mmCIF file of C-alpha atoms in Angstrom:
data_model
loop_
_atom_site.group_PDB
_atom_site.id
_atom_site.type_symbol
_atom_site.label_atom_id
_atom_site.label_comp_id
_atom_site.label_asym_id
_atom_site.label_seq_id
_atom_site.Cartn_x
_atom_site.Cartn_y
_atom_site.Cartn_z
ATOM 1 C CA MET L 1276 79.814 -246.484 -113.256
ATOM 2 C CA GLY L 1277 77.880 -249.736 -113.063
ATOM 3 C CA GLN L 1278 77.747 -249.598 -109.291
ATOM 4 C CA ARG L 1279 74.527 -248.572 -107.760
ATOM 5 C CA LEU L 1280 73.810 -247.133 -104.384
ATOM 6 C CA SER L 1281 71.221 -248.434 -102.069
ATOM 7 C CA GLY L 1282 67.759 -247.580 -103.160
ATOM 8 C CA GLY L 1283 68.567 -248.269 -106.823
ATOM 9 C CA ARG L 1284 70.237 -244.870 -107.454
ATOM 10 C CA SER L 1285 73.339 -244.480 -109.582
ATOM 11 C CA CYS L 1286 76.451 -242.923 -108.072
ATOM 12 C CA LEU L 1287 75.869 -240.044 -110.450
ATOM 13 C CA ASP L 1288 72.632 -239.287 -108.727
ATOM 14 C CA VAL L 1289 74.333 -237.552 -105.768
ATOM 15 C CA PRO L 1290 72.253 -234.594 -104.593
ATOM 16 C CA GLY L 1291 73.372 -231.156 -105.812
ATOM 17 C CA ARG L 1292 74.060 -229.951 -102.273
ATOM 18 C CA LEU L 1293 77.009 -232.378 -102.128
ATOM 19 C CA LEU L 1294 78.700 -230.794 -105.196
ATOM 20 C CA PRO L 1295 80.794 -227.515 -105.091
ATOM 21 C CA GLN L 1296 78.552 -224.467 -105.377
ATOM 22 C CA PRO L 1297 79.420 -221.101 -107.048
ATOM 23 C CA PRO L 1298 79.828 -218.175 -104.590
ATOM 24 C CA PRO L 1299 76.564 -216.455 -103.855
ATOM 25 C CA SER L 1300 75.984 -213.122 -105.600
ATOM 26 C CA PRO L 1301 76.238 -210.075 -103.312
ATOM 27 C CA PRO L 1302 72.980 -208.845 -101.934
ATOM 28 C CA PRO L 1303 71.472 -205.859 -103.758
ATOM 29 C CA VAL L 1304 72.047 -203.605 -100.739
ATOM 30 C CA ARG L 1305 75.806 -204.217 -100.795
ATOM 31 C CA ARG L 1306 75.987 -203.408 -104.505
ATOM 32 C CA LYS L 1307 74.111 -200.178 -103.956
ATOM 33 C CA LEU L 1308 76.439 -199.165 -101.118
ATOM 34 C CA ALA L 1309 79.518 -199.760 -103.291
ATOM 35 C CA LEU L 1310 78.013 -197.677 -106.095
ATOM 36 C CA LEU L 1311 77.077 -194.929 -103.661
ATOM 37 C CA PHE L 1312 80.638 -194.853 -102.244
ATOM 38 C CA ALA L 1313 82.129 -194.545 -105.746
ATOM 39 C CA MET L 1314 79.779 -191.674 -106.586
ATOM 40 C CA LEU L 1315 80.692 -189.950 -103.316
ATOM 41 C CA CYS L 1316 84.406 -190.148 -104.135
ATOM 42 C CA ILE L 1317 83.805 -188.643 -107.580
ATOM 43 C CA TRP L 1318 81.657 -185.873 -106.114
ATOM 44 C CA LEU L 1319 84.296 -185.073 -103.466
ATOM 45 C CA TYR L 1320 87.033 -184.857 -106.105
ATOM 46 C CA MET L 1321 84.945 -182.514 -108.276
ATOM 47 C CA PHE L 1322 84.102 -180.365 -105.243
ATOM 48 C CA LEU L 1323 87.749 -179.946 -104.254
ATOM 49 C CA TYR L 1324 88.708 -179.149 -107.852
ATOM 50 C CA SER L 1325 86.064 -176.469 -108.179
ATOM 51 C CA CYS L 1326 87.016 -175.097 -104.776
ATOM 52 C CA ALA L 1327 90.611 -174.449 -105.834
ATOM 53 C CA GLY L 1328 89.910 -170.987 -107.194
ATOM 54 C CA SER L 1329 87.337 -169.860 -104.668
ATOM 55 C CA CYS L 1330 87.792 -171.436 -101.222
ATOM 56 C CA ALA L 1331 90.585 -169.085 -100.250
ATOM 57 C CA ALA L 1332 88.286 -166.107 -100.752
ATOM 58 C CA ALA L 1333 86.542 -166.897 -97.492
ATOM 59 C CA PRO L 1334 88.245 -165.367 -94.437
ATOM 60 C CA GLY L 1335 90.183 -168.015 -92.566
ATOM 61 C CA LEU L 1336 90.090 -170.449 -95.479
ATOM 62 C CA LEU L 1337 93.262 -169.335 -97.233
ATOM 63 C CA LEU L 1338 94.114 -172.751 -98.539
ATOM 64 C CA LEU L 1339 95.825 -172.402 -101.866
ATOM 65 C CA GLY L 1340 99.600 -172.772 -101.800
ATOM 66 C CA SER L 1341 101.821 -170.065 -103.164
ATOM 67 C CA GLY L 1342 103.890 -170.205 -106.273
ATOM 68 C CA SER L 1343 106.956 -169.831 -104.084
ATOM 69 C CA ARG L 1344 106.787 -173.559 -103.406
ATOM 70 C CA ALA L 1345 107.594 -174.209 -107.028
ATOM 71 C CA ALA L 1346 110.350 -171.655 -106.951
ATOM 72 C CA HIS L 1347 112.286 -173.556 -104.284
ATOM 73 C CA ALA L 1348 112.554 -176.674 -106.424
ATOM 74 C CA PRO L 1349 115.462 -176.842 -108.861
ATOM 75 C CA PRO L 1350 114.185 -175.658 -112.264
ATOM 76 C CA ALA L 1351 114.141 -178.165 -115.078
ATOM 77 C CA LEU L 1352 116.286 -177.133 -118.005
ATOM 78 C CA THR L 1353 114.149 -178.858 -120.614
ATOM 79 C CA PRO L 1354 112.641 -176.704 -123.384
ATOM 80 C CA GLY L 1355 109.103 -175.485 -122.833
ATOM 81 C CA PRO L 1356 106.030 -176.301 -124.918
ATOM 82 C CA ASP L 1357 105.693 -175.165 -128.518
ATOM 83 C CA GLY L 1358 105.239 -171.476 -128.893
ATOM 84 C CA ILE L 1359 107.894 -170.441 -126.372
ATOM 85 C CA ALA L 1360 110.233 -167.842 -127.754
ATOM 86 C CA PRO L 1361 113.750 -169.088 -128.444
ATOM 87 C CA ARG L 1362 116.540 -168.204 -126.079
ATOM 88 C CA LEU L 1363 117.620 -164.647 -126.541
ATOM 89 C CA PRO L 1364 121.317 -163.805 -126.570
ATOM 90 C CA PHE L 1365 122.681 -161.646 -123.806
ATOM 91 C CA GLN L 1366 126.257 -160.640 -123.201
ATOM 92 C CA ALA L 1367 126.832 -159.802 -119.547
ATOM 93 C CA ALA L 1368 129.174 -156.942 -118.829
ATOM 94 C CA PRO L 1369 132.282 -157.889 -116.852
ATOM 95 C CA ALA L 1370 131.862 -157.216 -113.165
ATOM 96 C CA THR L 1371 134.185 -154.746 -111.508
ATOM 97 C CA PRO L 1372 134.768 -154.815 -107.754
ATOM 98 C CA PRO L 1373 133.062 -151.849 -106.037
ATOM 99 C CA ALA L 1374 134.751 -149.527 -103.630
ATOM 100 C CA ALA L 1375 134.570 -150.403 -99.968
ATOM 101 C CA GLY L 1376 131.003 -150.079 -98.733
ATOM 102 C CA LYS L 1377 129.656 -149.162 -102.183
ATOM 103 C CA GLU L 1378 127.706 -151.378 -104.548
ATOM 104 C CA PRO L 1379 126.749 -150.918 -108.196
ATOM 105 C CA ALA L 1380 123.182 -149.721 -108.571
ATOM 106 C CA GLU L 1381 122.242 -151.174 -111.936
ATOM 107 C CA GLY L 1382 121.199 -154.784 -111.618
ATOM 108 C CA ALA L 1383 122.605 -154.940 -108.105
ATOM 109 C CA ALA L 1384 120.896 -157.069 -105.495
ATOM 110 C CA SER L 1385 121.775 -157.951 -101.976
ATOM 111 C CA GLN L 1386 122.215 -161.391 -100.530
ATOM 112 C CA GLU L 1387 118.929 -160.821 -98.754
ATOM 113 C CA GLU L 1388 117.199 -160.455 -102.129
ATOM 114 C CA GLN L 1389 118.788 -163.655 -103.388
ATOM 115 C CA SER L 1390 117.747 -165.592 -100.295
ATOM 116 C CA PRO L 1391 114.405 -164.206 -99.145
ATOM 117 C CA GLU L 1392 112.529 -165.511 -96.146
ATOM 118 C CA THR L 1393 111.303 -169.063 -96.476
ATOM 119 C CA PRO L 1394 107.516 -169.012 -96.949
ATOM 120 C CA ASP L 1395 105.218 -171.067 -94.773
ATOM 121 C CA SER L 1396 104.799 -174.757 -95.523
ATOM 122 C CA PRO L 1397 102.052 -175.489 -98.058
ATOM 123 C CA SER L 1398 98.699 -176.661 -96.805
ATOM 124 C CA SER L 1399 97.278 -180.065 -97.630
ATOM 125 C CA ILE L 1400 94.919 -178.564 -100.202
ATOM 126 C CA SER L 1401 97.829 -176.650 -101.725
ATOM 127 C CA SER L 1402 99.798 -179.875 -102.047
ATOM 128 C CA PHE L 1403 96.798 -181.612 -103.609
ATOM 129 C CA PHE L 1404 96.626 -179.015 -106.378
ATOM 130 C CA SER L 1405 100.367 -178.614 -106.922
ATOM 131 C CA GLY L 1406 100.079 -180.611 -110.127
ATOM 132 C CA SER L 1407 96.983 -178.785 -111.406
ATOM 133 C CA GLY L 1408 96.907 -175.970 -113.935
ATOM 134 C CA SER L 1409 99.751 -174.842 -116.168
ATOM 135 C CA LYS L 1410 102.811 -172.605 -115.957
ATOM 136 C CA GLN L 1411 102.491 -169.190 -117.567
ATOM 137 C CA LEU L 1412 104.838 -166.264 -118.058
ATOM 138 C CA PRO L 1413 103.996 -163.530 -115.525
ATOM 139 C CA GLN L 1414 101.255 -161.087 -116.419
ATOM 140 C CA ALA L 1415 102.393 -158.672 -113.674
ATOM 141 C CA ILE L 1416 105.832 -157.918 -112.196
ATOM 142 C CA ILE L 1417 106.883 -155.921 -109.135
ATOM 143 C CA ILE L 1418 109.957 -154.229 -110.615
ATOM 144 C CA GLY L 1419 111.124 -152.094 -107.690
ATOM 145 C CA VAL L 1420 112.425 -150.560 -105.670
ATOM 146 C CA LYS L 1421 114.943 -152.123 -103.321
ATOM 147 C CA LYS L 1422 114.120 -151.354 -99.650
ATOM 148 C CA GLY L 1423 110.837 -149.821 -100.742
ATOM 149 C CA GLY L 1424 108.464 -152.492 -99.385
ATOM 150 C CA THR L 1425 108.329 -154.982 -102.263
ATOM 151 C CA ARG L 1426 108.512 -158.066 -100.033
ATOM 152 C CA ALA L 1427 105.628 -156.825 -97.889
ATOM 153 C CA LEU L 1428 103.504 -156.105 -100.968
ATOM 154 C CA LEU L 1429 104.134 -159.551 -102.431
ATOM 155 C CA GLU L 1430 103.327 -161.322 -99.152
ATOM 156 C CA PHE L 1431 100.091 -159.332 -98.823
ATOM 157 C CA LEU L 1432 99.090 -160.051 -102.431
ATOM 158 C CA ARG L 1433 99.629 -163.767 -102.036
ATOM 159 C CA VAL L 1434 96.634 -163.829 -99.678
ATOM 160 C CA HIS L 1435 94.429 -163.284 -102.745
ATOM 161 C CA PRO L 1436 93.170 -166.593 -104.200
ATOM 162 C CA ASP L 1437 93.635 -165.355 -107.771
ATOM 163 C CA VAL L 1438 97.310 -164.426 -107.347
ATOM 164 C CA ARG L 1439 100.091 -166.982 -107.724
ATOM 165 C CA ALA L 1440 103.616 -165.691 -107.237
ATOM 166 C CA VAL L 1441 107.190 -166.915 -107.114
ATOM 167 C CA GLY L 1442 108.610 -166.461 -103.619
ATOM 168 C CA ALA L 1443 112.293 -166.102 -104.513
ATOM 169 C CA GLU L 1444 113.407 -163.334 -106.838
ATOM 170 C CA PRO L 1445 114.081 -164.831 -110.320
ATOM 171 C CA HIS L 1446 116.442 -162.033 -111.488
ATOM 172 C CA PHE L 1447 115.740 -163.147 -115.054
ATOM 173 C CA PHE L 1448 115.720 -159.784 -116.827
ATOM 174 C CA ASP L 1449 118.924 -158.565 -115.184
ATOM 175 C CA ARG L 1450 121.104 -161.646 -114.556
ATOM 176 C CA SER L 1451 119.758 -164.754 -116.298
ATOM 177 C CA TYR L 1452 118.324 -163.435 -119.559
ATOM 178 C CA ASP L 1453 120.595 -165.672 -121.605
ATOM 179 C CA LYS L 1454 118.825 -168.743 -120.178
ATOM 180 C CA GLY L 1455 115.739 -167.983 -122.257
ATOM 181 C CA LEU L 1456 112.004 -167.619 -121.675
ATOM 182 C CA ALA L 1457 111.458 -171.375 -121.414
ATOM 183 C CA TRP L 1458 113.734 -171.468 -118.370
ATOM 184 C CA TYR L 1459 112.003 -168.404 -116.923
ATOM 185 C CA ARG L 1460 108.526 -169.838 -117.381
ATOM 186 C CA ASP L 1461 109.556 -173.064 -115.693
ATOM 187 C CA LEU L 1462 110.255 -171.056 -112.515
ATOM 188 C CA MET L 1463 106.629 -169.902 -112.358
ATOM 189 C CA PRO L 1464 103.981 -171.611 -110.228
ATOM 190 C CA ARG L 1465 101.105 -173.467 -111.854
ATOM 191 C CA THR L 1466 97.929 -171.447 -112.227
ATOM 192 C CA LEU L 1467 94.298 -172.249 -112.887
ATOM 193 C CA GLU L 1468 92.104 -170.310 -115.286
ATOM 194 C CA GLY L 1469 91.452 -166.802 -113.988
ATOM 195 C CA GLN L 1470 94.553 -166.641 -111.794
ATOM 196 C CA ILE L 1471 97.424 -164.168 -112.293
ATOM 197 C CA THR L 1472 101.089 -165.187 -112.335
ATOM 198 C CA MET L 1473 103.432 -162.692 -110.662
ATOM 199 C CA GLU L 1474 107.060 -162.253 -109.664
ATOM 200 C CA LYS L 1475 109.087 -159.521 -107.986
ATOM 201 C CA THR L 1476 112.699 -158.491 -108.515
ATOM 202 C CA PRO L 1477 113.368 -154.925 -107.259
ATOM 203 C CA SER L 1478 116.619 -154.495 -109.192
ATOM 204 C CA TYR L 1479 114.708 -154.504 -112.510
ATOM 205 C CA PHE L 1480 113.751 -150.843 -111.970
ATOM 206 C CA VAL L 1481 117.388 -149.713 -112.121
ATOM 207 C CA THR L 1482 118.499 -152.177 -114.813
ATOM 208 C CA ARG L 1483 118.764 -150.300 -118.102
ATOM 209 C CA GLU L 1484 118.055 -153.365 -120.279
ATOM 210 C CA ALA L 1485 115.024 -154.593 -118.296
ATOM 211 C CA PRO L 1486 112.292 -152.424 -119.917
ATOM 212 C CA ALA L 1487 113.064 -153.587 -123.461
ATOM 213 C CA ARG L 1488 113.391 -157.210 -122.367
ATOM 214 C CA ILE L 1489 110.079 -157.276 -120.507
ATOM 215 C CA SER L 1490 108.393 -155.529 -123.434
ATOM 216 C CA ALA L 1491 109.810 -158.177 -125.784
ATOM 217 C CA MET L 1492 108.224 -160.864 -123.601
ATOM 218 C CA SER L 1493 104.845 -159.099 -123.559
ATOM 219 C CA LYS L 1494 103.893 -155.486 -124.183
ATOM 220 C CA ASP L 1495 100.831 -156.063 -121.990
ATOM 221 C CA THR L 1496 102.789 -156.858 -118.819
ATOM 222 C CA LYS L 1497 101.557 -154.822 -115.855
ATOM 223 C CA LEU L 1498 104.337 -153.219 -113.818
ATOM 224 C CA ILE L 1499 104.223 -152.311 -110.120
ATOM 225 C CA VAL L 1500 106.769 -150.017 -108.461
ATOM 226 C CA VAL L 1501 106.859 -149.584 -104.682
ATOM 227 C CA VAL L 1502 108.577 -146.263 -103.910
ATOM 228 C CA ARG L 1503 109.642 -144.695 -100.650
ATOM 229 C CA ASP L 1504 111.167 -141.407 -99.473
ATOM 230 C CA PRO L 1505 114.574 -141.676 -101.197
ATOM 231 C CA VAL L 1506 116.456 -140.375 -98.142
ATOM 232 C CA THR L 1507 114.873 -142.952 -95.818
ATOM 233 C CA ARG L 1508 115.354 -145.599 -98.499
ATOM 234 C CA ALA L 1509 119.082 -144.805 -98.774
ATOM 235 C CA ILE L 1510 119.540 -145.069 -95.001
ATOM 236 C CA SER L 1511 117.652 -148.378 -94.984
ATOM 237 C CA ASP L 1512 119.837 -149.635 -97.825
ATOM 238 C CA TYR L 1513 122.960 -148.677 -95.871
ATOM 239 C CA THR L 1514 121.588 -150.324 -92.707
ATOM 240 C CA GLN L 1515 121.128 -153.607 -94.553
ATOM 241 C CA THR L 1516 124.706 -153.525 -95.856
ATOM 242 C CA LEU L 1517 126.007 -152.546 -92.414
ATOM 243 C CA SER L 1518 124.342 -155.604 -90.850
ATOM 244 C CA LYS L 1519 126.440 -157.827 -93.100
ATOM 245 C CA ARG L 1520 129.614 -155.769 -93.263
ATOM 246 C CA PRO L 1521 130.107 -153.898 -89.968
ATOM 247 C CA ASP L 1522 133.485 -152.575 -91.103
ATOM 248 C CA ILE L 1523 132.164 -150.375 -93.938
ATOM 249 C CA PRO L 1524 132.657 -146.577 -93.780
ATOM 250 C CA THR L 1525 130.024 -144.340 -92.224
ATOM 251 C CA PHE L 1526 126.900 -143.308 -94.135
ATOM 252 C CA GLU L 1527 128.089 -139.697 -94.072
ATOM 253 C CA SER L 1528 131.462 -140.484 -95.678
ATOM 254 C CA LEU L 1529 129.856 -142.617 -98.409
ATOM 255 C CA THR L 1530 127.248 -139.972 -99.251
ATOM 256 C CA PHE L 1531 129.681 -137.286 -100.413
ATOM 257 C CA LYS L 1532 132.397 -137.217 -103.000
ATOM 258 C CA ASN L 1533 133.728 -134.232 -101.116
ATOM 259 C CA ARG L 1534 132.267 -133.459 -97.690
ATOM 260 C CA THR L 1535 133.668 -129.913 -97.747
ATOM 261 C CA THR L 1536 131.988 -128.931 -101.019
ATOM 262 C CA GLY L 1537 128.871 -131.019 -100.272
ATOM 263 C CA LEU L 1538 129.024 -132.812 -103.644
ATOM 264 C CA ILE L 1539 126.785 -135.936 -103.500
ATOM 265 C CA ASP L 1540 128.275 -139.185 -104.782
ATOM 266 C CA THR L 1541 125.584 -140.398 -107.209
ATOM 267 C CA SER L 1542 127.686 -143.430 -108.166
ATOM 268 C CA TRP L 1543 126.844 -145.026 -104.807
ATOM 269 C CA SER L 1544 123.894 -147.332 -105.396
ATOM 270 C CA ALA L 1545 122.169 -146.295 -102.165
ATOM 271 C CA ILE L 1546 121.946 -142.758 -103.580
ATOM 272 C CA GLN L 1547 121.432 -143.583 -107.252
ATOM 273 C CA ILE L 1548 118.427 -145.897 -106.784
ATOM 274 C CA GLY L 1549 116.433 -143.027 -105.233
ATOM 275 C CA ILE L 1550 116.652 -140.843 -108.366
ATOM 276 C CA TYR L 1551 113.324 -142.352 -109.460
ATOM 277 C CA ALA L 1552 112.620 -139.916 -112.292
ATOM 278 C CA LYS L 1553 115.837 -140.861 -114.071
ATOM 279 C CA HIS L 1554 115.048 -144.583 -113.998
ATOM 280 C CA LEU L 1555 111.388 -144.077 -114.920
ATOM 281 C CA GLU L 1556 112.398 -142.350 -118.159
ATOM 282 C CA HIS L 1557 113.850 -145.633 -119.433
ATOM 283 C CA TRP L 1558 110.601 -147.498 -118.681
ATOM 284 C CA LEU L 1559 108.362 -144.925 -120.372
ATOM 285 C CA ARG L 1560 110.162 -145.544 -123.651
ATOM 286 C CA HIS L 1561 108.659 -149.038 -123.697
ATOM 287 C CA PHE L 1562 105.502 -148.895 -121.541
ATOM 288 C CA PRO L 1563 102.710 -146.315 -121.215
ATOM 289 C CA ILE L 1564 102.360 -144.715 -117.792
ATOM 290 C CA GLY L 1565 98.893 -146.249 -117.458
ATOM 291 C CA GLN L 1566 100.441 -149.708 -117.480
ATOM 292 C CA MET L 1567 102.470 -148.913 -114.381
ATOM 293 C CA LEU L 1568 101.233 -148.597 -110.802
ATOM 294 C CA PHE L 1569 103.241 -146.668 -108.214
ATOM 295 C CA VAL L 1570 102.635 -147.847 -104.665
ATOM 296 C CA SER L 1571 103.581 -145.667 -101.703
ATOM 297 C CA GLY L 1572 105.867 -147.535 -99.317
ATOM 298 C CA GLU L 1573 104.772 -145.184 -96.527
ATOM 299 C CA ARG L 1574 101.045 -145.801 -97.109
ATOM 300 C CA LEU L 1575 101.706 -149.527 -97.385
ATOM 301 C CA ILE L 1576 102.602 -149.276 -93.669
ATOM 302 C CA SER L 1577 100.005 -146.721 -92.529
ATOM 303 C CA ASP L 1578 97.101 -147.999 -94.669
ATOM 304 C CA PRO L 1579 97.920 -151.423 -96.143
ATOM 305 C CA ALA L 1580 94.309 -152.212 -97.063
ATOM 306 C CA GLY L 1581 93.981 -148.942 -98.966
ATOM 307 C CA GLU L 1582 97.128 -149.519 -101.022
ATOM 308 C CA LEU L 1583 96.185 -153.162 -101.606
ATOM 309 C CA GLY L 1584 92.809 -151.973 -102.854
ATOM 310 C CA ARG L 1585 94.545 -149.887 -105.524
ATOM 311 C CA VAL L 1586 96.769 -152.820 -106.480
ATOM 312 C CA GLN L 1587 93.810 -155.215 -106.761
ATOM 313 C CA ASP L 1588 91.958 -152.731 -108.976
ATOM 314 C CA PHE L 1589 95.048 -152.280 -111.158
ATOM 315 C CA LEU L 1590 95.370 -156.052 -111.616
ATOM 316 C CA GLY L 1591 91.666 -156.430 -112.388
ATOM 317 C CA LEU L 1592 91.047 -158.500 -109.247
ATOM 318 C CA LYS L 1593 88.089 -158.529 -106.910
ATOM 319 C CA ARG L 1594 88.799 -156.586 -103.715
ATOM 320 C CA ILE L 1595 89.223 -159.497 -101.338
ATOM 321 C CA ILE L 1596 92.171 -158.233 -99.249
ATOM 322 C CA THR L 1597 90.717 -155.706 -96.790
ATOM 323 C CA ASP L 1598 91.277 -154.287 -93.298
ATOM 324 C CA LYS L 1599 90.238 -157.552 -91.687
ATOM 325 C CA HIS L 1600 93.389 -159.257 -93.003
ATOM 326 C CA PHE L 1601 95.830 -156.988 -91.101
ATOM 327 C CA TYR L 1602 96.926 -156.063 -87.609
ATOM 328 C CA PHE L 1603 99.641 -153.584 -86.609
ATOM 329 C CA ASN L 1604 102.705 -155.044 -84.893
ATOM 330 C CA LYS L 1605 103.994 -152.350 -82.510
ATOM 331 C CA THR L 1606 107.295 -154.164 -81.954
ATOM 332 C CA LYS L 1607 108.217 -154.247 -85.637
ATOM 333 C CA GLY L 1608 106.453 -151.014 -86.507
ATOM 334 C CA PHE L 1609 104.557 -152.277 -89.548
ATOM 335 C CA PRO L 1610 101.400 -154.262 -90.380
ATOM 336 C CA CYS L 1611 101.278 -158.042 -90.340
ATOM 337 C CA LEU L 1612 98.835 -160.570 -91.730
ATOM 338 C CA LYS L 1613 96.297 -162.125 -89.380
ATOM 339 C CA LYS L 1614 96.380 -165.271 -91.501
ATOM 340 C CA ALA L 1615 99.040 -165.728 -94.134
ATOM 341 C CA GLU L 1616 98.505 -167.614 -97.375
ATOM 342 C CA GLY L 1617 98.599 -171.374 -96.767
ATOM 343 C CA SER L 1618 98.527 -170.920 -92.981
ATOM 344 C CA SER L 1619 96.065 -170.361 -90.162
ATOM 345 C CA LYS L 1620 98.583 -168.426 -88.044
ATOM 346 C CA PRO L 1621 99.485 -164.715 -87.977
ATOM 347 C CA HIS L 1622 102.463 -163.843 -90.134
ATOM 348 C CA CYS L 1623 104.958 -160.982 -89.986
ATOM 349 C CA LEU L 1624 107.974 -160.393 -92.189
ATOM 350 C CA GLY L 1625 111.197 -161.805 -90.784
ATOM 351 C CA LYS L 1626 113.918 -160.281 -88.643
ATOM 352 C CA THR L 1627 115.670 -158.820 -91.707
ATOM 353 C CA LYS L 1628 112.764 -156.366 -92.042
ATOM 354 C CA GLY L 1629 112.257 -153.385 -89.789
ATOM 355 C CA ARG L 1630 115.877 -152.998 -88.679
ATOM 356 C CA THR L 1631 116.681 -150.024 -86.453
ATOM 357 C CA HIS L 1632 118.436 -147.333 -88.494
ATOM 358 C CA PRO L 1633 121.665 -145.766 -87.221
ATOM 359 C CA GLU L 1634 121.683 -142.116 -86.204
ATOM 360 C CA ILE L 1635 122.633 -139.977 -89.215
ATOM 361 C CA ASP L 1636 124.023 -136.436 -89.011
ATOM 362 C CA ARG L 1637 121.057 -134.050 -89.464
ATOM 363 C CA GLU L 1638 123.042 -131.810 -91.772
ATOM 364 C CA VAL L 1639 123.706 -134.782 -94.063
ATOM 365 C CA VAL L 1640 119.991 -135.632 -94.096
ATOM 366 C CA ARG L 1641 119.137 -132.010 -94.893
ATOM 367 C CA ARG L 1642 121.656 -131.927 -97.745
ATOM 368 C CA LEU L 1643 120.263 -135.152 -99.171
ATOM 369 C CA ARG L 1644 116.728 -133.769 -99.097
ATOM 370 C CA GLU L 1645 117.878 -130.743 -101.055
ATOM 371 C CA PHE L 1646 119.602 -133.013 -103.552
ATOM 372 C CA TYR L 1647 116.531 -135.199 -104.127
ATOM 373 C CA ARG L 1648 113.904 -132.400 -104.161
ATOM 374 C CA PRO L 1649 114.038 -131.548 -107.906
ATOM 375 C CA PHE L 1650 114.091 -135.231 -108.840
ATOM 376 C CA ASN L 1651 111.111 -135.903 -106.550
ATOM 377 C CA LEU L 1652 109.101 -133.046 -108.077
ATOM 378 C CA LYS L 1653 109.790 -134.352 -111.555
ATOM 379 C CA PHE L 1654 108.750 -137.842 -110.439
ATOM 380 C CA TYR L 1655 105.476 -136.447 -109.061
ATOM 381 C CA GLN L 1656 104.783 -134.832 -112.434
ATOM 382 C CA MET L 1657 105.605 -137.978 -114.382
ATOM 383 C CA THR L 1658 103.386 -140.220 -112.252
ATOM 384 C CA GLY L 1659 100.633 -137.728 -111.447
ATOM 385 C CA GLN L 1660 101.062 -138.517 -107.726
ATOM 386 C CA ASP L 1661 102.409 -136.393 -104.892
ATOM 387 C CA PHE L 1662 104.085 -138.751 -102.430
ATOM 388 C CA GLY L 1663 104.703 -135.976 -99.897
ATOM 389 C CA TRP L 1664 108.424 -136.517 -99.399
ATOM 390 C CA ASP L 1665 109.201 -132.774 -99.437
#
């Protein structure tokens, strides 16, 4: 330390520029840009969040994913949040093998119902919001009927931004009731405030225990029934079974207990499901008629926007689904969506829909119409609607 540099300076007197310097502070402009970028990210996030419930309302911007995405994932078997009703006991009746070509009507469902068409892949926005919202028990259920047009109605409804629905049929109130409401709720898609949770299982309408079970879940549940000319419905039901089991007896032989006497076999599910008045009586013991909406399967094909208007009104939704969402597919013979939910492409129901029916003996058709006529008239009186099947 005693050494001195030339000029009489101490070695400690080295100029500051020779010592290590702290890094210079960022210019004010750079700091402002970083702050602006952070604010932009926050604004973009808030915009997308607020858009979740309204963007899909604009034609061509059907962005929200459907609840069916959640339905394809294996359900978690953990108990739900506090407040979920405990599991309710249910003793299933032993199954008995049906006669060849015949299936039990009550609680019966085809393989097609168990494995419905795979919905379109979710959009990027849908994936972004898949973790948003909460799972709720359904406020509305499409309870029937098989081969009436329930799949078409559900696909059309899923276009609405305020409807979230399970794609696959849960079959909770007819097959899995012993698993409890917590399990059932876990199958539902997540919903945001103002959205409706829905599911559809057509076999509920002919399941004797279903009305009381749904009422026990919520007396306010809205019920939708898609009905169709019972004779045409029976032939369609048979056609579906025939496509899977080509060796079954003819429609004519299955229709009658005794062809000579003309006695109809009402134990065959294809016939029994179409006795709508009988099944409706069970539902009216637990729900008022005003809490049920009966959709015409025929008008769902000839005037889909009109029927969807009635359904939207019934659910308390804004009429967003209109004529501009549909086009008629001449090949299939029914309407298709111009842009399906979560997709920018036209969408028609799959090849399992719109099958060509086999030719049925006209005398058999005439006899079936006579059989159903009194039941149809009673159904018209009960619902206050004339469906024009006679």
